[in-house]
Short mmCIF file of C-alpha atoms in Angstrom, two decimals:
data_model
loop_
_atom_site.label_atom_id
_atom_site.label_comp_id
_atom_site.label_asym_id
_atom_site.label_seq_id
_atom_site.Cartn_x
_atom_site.Cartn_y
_atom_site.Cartn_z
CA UNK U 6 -4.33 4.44 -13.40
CA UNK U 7 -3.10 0.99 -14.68
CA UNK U 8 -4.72 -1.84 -13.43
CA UNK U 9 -3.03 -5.15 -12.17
CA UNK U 10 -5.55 -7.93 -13.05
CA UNK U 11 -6.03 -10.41 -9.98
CA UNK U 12 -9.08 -13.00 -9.71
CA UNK U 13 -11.54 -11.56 -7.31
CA UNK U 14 -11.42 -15.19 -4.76
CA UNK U 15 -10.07 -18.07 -4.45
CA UNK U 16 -10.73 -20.79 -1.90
CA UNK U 17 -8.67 -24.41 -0.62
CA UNK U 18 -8.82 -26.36 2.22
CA UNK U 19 -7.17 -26.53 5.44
CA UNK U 20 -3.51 -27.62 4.76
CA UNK U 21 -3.54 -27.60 0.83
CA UNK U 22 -2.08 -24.85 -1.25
CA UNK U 23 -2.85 -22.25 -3.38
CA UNK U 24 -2.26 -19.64 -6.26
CA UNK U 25 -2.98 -16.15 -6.83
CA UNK U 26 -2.09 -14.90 -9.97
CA UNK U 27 -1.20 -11.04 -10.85
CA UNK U 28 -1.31 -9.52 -14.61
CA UNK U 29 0.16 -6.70 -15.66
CA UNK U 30 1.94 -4.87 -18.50
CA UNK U 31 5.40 -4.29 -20.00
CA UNK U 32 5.07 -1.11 -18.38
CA UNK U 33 4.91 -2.51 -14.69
CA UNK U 34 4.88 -6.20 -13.56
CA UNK U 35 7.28 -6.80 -16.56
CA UNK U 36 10.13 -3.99 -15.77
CA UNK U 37 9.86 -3.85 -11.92
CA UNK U 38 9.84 -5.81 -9.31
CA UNK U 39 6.12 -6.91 -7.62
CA UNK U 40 5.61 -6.83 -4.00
CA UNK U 41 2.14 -8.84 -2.31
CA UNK U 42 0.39 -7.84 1.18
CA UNK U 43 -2.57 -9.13 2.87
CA UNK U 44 -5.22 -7.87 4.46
CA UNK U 45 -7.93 -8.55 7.15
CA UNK U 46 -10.43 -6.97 7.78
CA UNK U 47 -10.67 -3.16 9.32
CA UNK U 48 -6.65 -3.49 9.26
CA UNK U 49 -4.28 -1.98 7.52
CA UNK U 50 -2.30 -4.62 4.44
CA UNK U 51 0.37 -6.42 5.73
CA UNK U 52 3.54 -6.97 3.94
CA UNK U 53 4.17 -10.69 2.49
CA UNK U 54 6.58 -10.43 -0.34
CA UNK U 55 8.60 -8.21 -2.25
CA UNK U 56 11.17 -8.03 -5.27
CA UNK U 57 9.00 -10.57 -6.90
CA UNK U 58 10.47 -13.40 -4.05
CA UNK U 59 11.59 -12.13 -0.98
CA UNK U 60 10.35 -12.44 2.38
CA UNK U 61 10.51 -9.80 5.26
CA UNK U 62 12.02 -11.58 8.33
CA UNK U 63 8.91 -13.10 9.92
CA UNK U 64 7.36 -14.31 7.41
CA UNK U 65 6.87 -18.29 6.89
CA UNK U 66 7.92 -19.49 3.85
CA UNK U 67 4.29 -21.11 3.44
CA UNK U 68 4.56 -17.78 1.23
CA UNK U 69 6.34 -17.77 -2.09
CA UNK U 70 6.52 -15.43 -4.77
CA UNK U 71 7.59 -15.75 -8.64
CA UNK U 72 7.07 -13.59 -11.64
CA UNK U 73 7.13 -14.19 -15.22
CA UNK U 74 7.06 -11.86 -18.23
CA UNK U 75 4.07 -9.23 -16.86
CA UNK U 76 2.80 -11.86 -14.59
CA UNK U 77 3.58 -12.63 -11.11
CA UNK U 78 1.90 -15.35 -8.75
CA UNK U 79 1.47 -15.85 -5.01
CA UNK U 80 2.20 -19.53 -3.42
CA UNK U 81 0.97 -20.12 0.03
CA UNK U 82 1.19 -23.76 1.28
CA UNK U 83 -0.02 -25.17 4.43
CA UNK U 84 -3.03 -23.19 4.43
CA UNK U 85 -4.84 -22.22 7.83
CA UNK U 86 -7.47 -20.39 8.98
CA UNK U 87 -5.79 -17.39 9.95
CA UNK U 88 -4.91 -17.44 6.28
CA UNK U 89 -8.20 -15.69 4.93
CA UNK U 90 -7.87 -12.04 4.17
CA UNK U 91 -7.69 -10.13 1.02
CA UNK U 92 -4.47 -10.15 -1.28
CA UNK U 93 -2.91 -7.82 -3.01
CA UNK U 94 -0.09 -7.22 -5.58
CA UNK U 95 1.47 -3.87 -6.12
CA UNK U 96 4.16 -2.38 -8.29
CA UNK U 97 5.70 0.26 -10.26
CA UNK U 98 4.01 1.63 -13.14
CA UNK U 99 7.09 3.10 -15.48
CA UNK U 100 4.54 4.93 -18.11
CA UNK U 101 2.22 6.44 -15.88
CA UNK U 102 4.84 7.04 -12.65
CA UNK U 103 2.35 5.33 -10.11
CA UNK U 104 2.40 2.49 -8.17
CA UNK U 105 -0.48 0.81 -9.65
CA UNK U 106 -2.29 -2.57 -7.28
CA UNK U 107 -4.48 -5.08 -8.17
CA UNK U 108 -7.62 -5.26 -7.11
CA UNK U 109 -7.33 -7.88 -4.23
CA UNK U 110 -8.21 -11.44 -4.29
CA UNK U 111 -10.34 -12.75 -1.46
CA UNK U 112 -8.98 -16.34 0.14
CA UNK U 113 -11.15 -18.69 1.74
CA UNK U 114 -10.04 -21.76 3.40
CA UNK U 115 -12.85 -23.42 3.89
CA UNK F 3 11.02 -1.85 16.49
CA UNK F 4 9.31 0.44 14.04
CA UNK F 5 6.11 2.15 14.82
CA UNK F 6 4.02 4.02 12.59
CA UNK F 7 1.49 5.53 14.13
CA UNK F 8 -1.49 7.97 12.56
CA UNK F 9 -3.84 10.71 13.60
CA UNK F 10 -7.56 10.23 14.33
CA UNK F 11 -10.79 10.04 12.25
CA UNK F 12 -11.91 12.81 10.42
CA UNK F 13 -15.31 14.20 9.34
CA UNK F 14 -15.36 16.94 6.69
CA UNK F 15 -17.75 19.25 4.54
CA UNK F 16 -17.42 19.02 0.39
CA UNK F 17 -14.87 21.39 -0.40
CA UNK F 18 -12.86 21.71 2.36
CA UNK F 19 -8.99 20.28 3.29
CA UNK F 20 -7.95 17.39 5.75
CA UNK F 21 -4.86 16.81 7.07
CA UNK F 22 -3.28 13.87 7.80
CA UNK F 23 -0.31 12.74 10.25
CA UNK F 24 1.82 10.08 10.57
CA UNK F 25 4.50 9.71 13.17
CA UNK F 26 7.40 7.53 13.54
CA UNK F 27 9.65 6.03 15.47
CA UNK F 28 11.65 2.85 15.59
CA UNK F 29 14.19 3.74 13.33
CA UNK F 30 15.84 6.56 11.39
CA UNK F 31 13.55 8.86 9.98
CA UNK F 32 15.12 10.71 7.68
CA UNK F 33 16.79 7.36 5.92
CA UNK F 34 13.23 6.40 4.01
CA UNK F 35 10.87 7.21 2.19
CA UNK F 36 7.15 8.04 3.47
CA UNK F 37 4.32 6.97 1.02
CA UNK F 38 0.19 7.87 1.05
CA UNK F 39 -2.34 4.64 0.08
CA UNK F 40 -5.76 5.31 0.31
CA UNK F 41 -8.62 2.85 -0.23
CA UNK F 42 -12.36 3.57 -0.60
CA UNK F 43 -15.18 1.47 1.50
CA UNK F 44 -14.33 -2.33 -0.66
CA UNK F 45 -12.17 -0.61 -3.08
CA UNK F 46 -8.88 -1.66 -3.99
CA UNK F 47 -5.22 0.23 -2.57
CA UNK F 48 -4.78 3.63 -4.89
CA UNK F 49 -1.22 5.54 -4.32
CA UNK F 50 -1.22 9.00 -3.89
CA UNK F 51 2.49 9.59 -3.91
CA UNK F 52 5.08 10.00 -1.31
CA UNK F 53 8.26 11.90 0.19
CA UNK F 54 11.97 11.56 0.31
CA UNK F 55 11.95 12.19 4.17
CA UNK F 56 15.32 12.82 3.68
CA UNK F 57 15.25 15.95 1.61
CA UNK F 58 11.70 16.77 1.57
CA UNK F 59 11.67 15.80 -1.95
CA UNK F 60 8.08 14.74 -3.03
CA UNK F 61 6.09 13.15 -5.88
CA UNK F 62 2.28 12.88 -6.96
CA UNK F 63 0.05 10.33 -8.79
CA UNK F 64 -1.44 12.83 -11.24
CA UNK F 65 -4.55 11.88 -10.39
CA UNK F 66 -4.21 14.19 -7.25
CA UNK F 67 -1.85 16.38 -8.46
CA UNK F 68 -2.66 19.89 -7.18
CA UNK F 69 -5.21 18.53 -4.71
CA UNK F 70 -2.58 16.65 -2.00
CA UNK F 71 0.55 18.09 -0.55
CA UNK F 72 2.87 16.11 1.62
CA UNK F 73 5.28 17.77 3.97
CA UNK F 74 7.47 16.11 6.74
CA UNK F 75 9.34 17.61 9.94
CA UNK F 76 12.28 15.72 10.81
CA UNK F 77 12.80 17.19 14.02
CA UNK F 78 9.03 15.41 15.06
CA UNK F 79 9.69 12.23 12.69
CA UNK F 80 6.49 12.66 11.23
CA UNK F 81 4.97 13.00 7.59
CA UNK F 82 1.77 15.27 7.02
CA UNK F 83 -0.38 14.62 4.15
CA UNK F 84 -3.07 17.30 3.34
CA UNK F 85 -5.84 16.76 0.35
CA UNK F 86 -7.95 20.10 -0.27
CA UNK F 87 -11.26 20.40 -2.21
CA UNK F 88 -12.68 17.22 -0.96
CA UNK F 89 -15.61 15.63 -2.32
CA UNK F 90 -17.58 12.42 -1.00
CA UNK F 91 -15.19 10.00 -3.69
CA UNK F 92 -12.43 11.26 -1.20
CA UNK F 93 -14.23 8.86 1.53
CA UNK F 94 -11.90 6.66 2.15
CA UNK F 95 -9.17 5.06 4.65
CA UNK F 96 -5.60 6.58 4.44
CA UNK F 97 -2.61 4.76 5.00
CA UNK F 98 0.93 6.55 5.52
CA UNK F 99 3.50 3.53 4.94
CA UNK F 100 7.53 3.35 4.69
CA UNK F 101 9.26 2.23 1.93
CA UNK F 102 11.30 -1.13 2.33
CA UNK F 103 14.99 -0.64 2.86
CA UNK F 104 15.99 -2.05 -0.41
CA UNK F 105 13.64 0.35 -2.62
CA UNK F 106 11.68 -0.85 -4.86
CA UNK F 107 8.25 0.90 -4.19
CA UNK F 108 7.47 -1.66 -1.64
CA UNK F 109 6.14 -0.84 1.68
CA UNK F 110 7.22 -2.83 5.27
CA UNK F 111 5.62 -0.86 7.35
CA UNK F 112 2.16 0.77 7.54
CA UNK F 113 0.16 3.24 9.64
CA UNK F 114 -3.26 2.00 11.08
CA UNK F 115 -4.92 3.92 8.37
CA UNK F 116 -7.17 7.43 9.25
CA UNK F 117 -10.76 7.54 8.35
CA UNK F 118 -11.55 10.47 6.22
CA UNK F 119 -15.43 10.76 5.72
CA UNK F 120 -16.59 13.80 3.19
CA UNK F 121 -20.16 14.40 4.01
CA UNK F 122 -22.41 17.05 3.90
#
């Protein structure tokens, strides 16, 4: 299967902000829309964003999403501690007929 | 409000078939689409395909094609997902999960996950 690229942590402060970044191909983040979840721990992912920048009713819009070309980027602002978990981005794959995800970025507010 | 809710842990031999279900309720079955995640012990999410629960309609990531079939019964509101020939890379957690309203192979809501464990 296609792989989405993601960086495998990242890590920010109470209250600051930070980026994870998602890359991908023509063949999926660049002709479909990309979706991000978390995910703590022994539970199952959690839906944050999808069609590149929309947010399910109850989530904050500390979370942000944005794509460009066959890369697309999580924003979350105002971390907090309840923020850590493991992140991932998922989409469409077009060649291969899969949905393809990355493999999860681990945030740490530290 | 929507519940998706799956069946227990299972432990199984190399070589034999588990079954999966997932049960729903909360809204209207039959209007989405049912989708099967797995993910390995610190592995990422890997798709396994999914069903129009609708008209039964189904489709598989080759990579299990001929190994998983996915059936639903409307008149339960619940998706079945059954892998066969198992071996121990099968270990993993399985996730049944909805497809968002809007399309888009995204997924709003998720089952708690079932345990599969392929030991010998």
């Amino acid at each position: 299967q296609s792989v989405l690229t993601q960086p495998p942590s990242v890590s920010a402060a109470p209250g600051q902000k930070v980026t994870i970044s998602c890359s991908g191909t023509s063949s999926n983040i660049g002709n479909n829309y990309v979706s991000w979840y978390h995910q703590l721990p022994g539970t199952a992912p959690k839906l944050l964003i999808y069609d590149n920048n929309k947010r399910p009713s109850g989530i904050p819009d500390r979370f942000s999403g944005s794509k460009s070309g066959t890369s697309a980027t999580l924003g979350i602002t105002g971390l907090q501690t309840g923020d850590e978990a493991d992140y991932y981005c998922g989409t469409w794959d077009s060649s291969l007929s899969v949905v393809v995800f990355g493999g999860g970025t681990k945030l740490t507010v530290l | 409000q929507v519940q998706v809710v799956q069946s227990g842990a299972e432990v199984k031999k190399p070589g034999a078939s588990v079954k999966v279900s997932c049960k729903a309720s909360g809204y209207t079955f039959t209007g989405y689409a049912m989708h099967w995640v797995r993910q390995a012990p610190g592995q990422r999410l890997e798709w396994m395909g999914w069903i129009n629960a609708g008209n039964g309609d189904t489709m598989y990531s080759q990579k299990f094609q001929g190994r998983v079939t996915v059936i639903r019964d409307t008149s339960a509101s619940a998706a079945y997902m059954e892998l066969s020939s198992l071996r121990s890379e099968d270990t993993a957690v399985y996730y049944c999960a909805r497809e968002g309203p809007a399309g888009g192979y995204y997924f709003d809501y998720w089952g708690q996950g079932t345990l599969v464990t392929v030991s010998s």
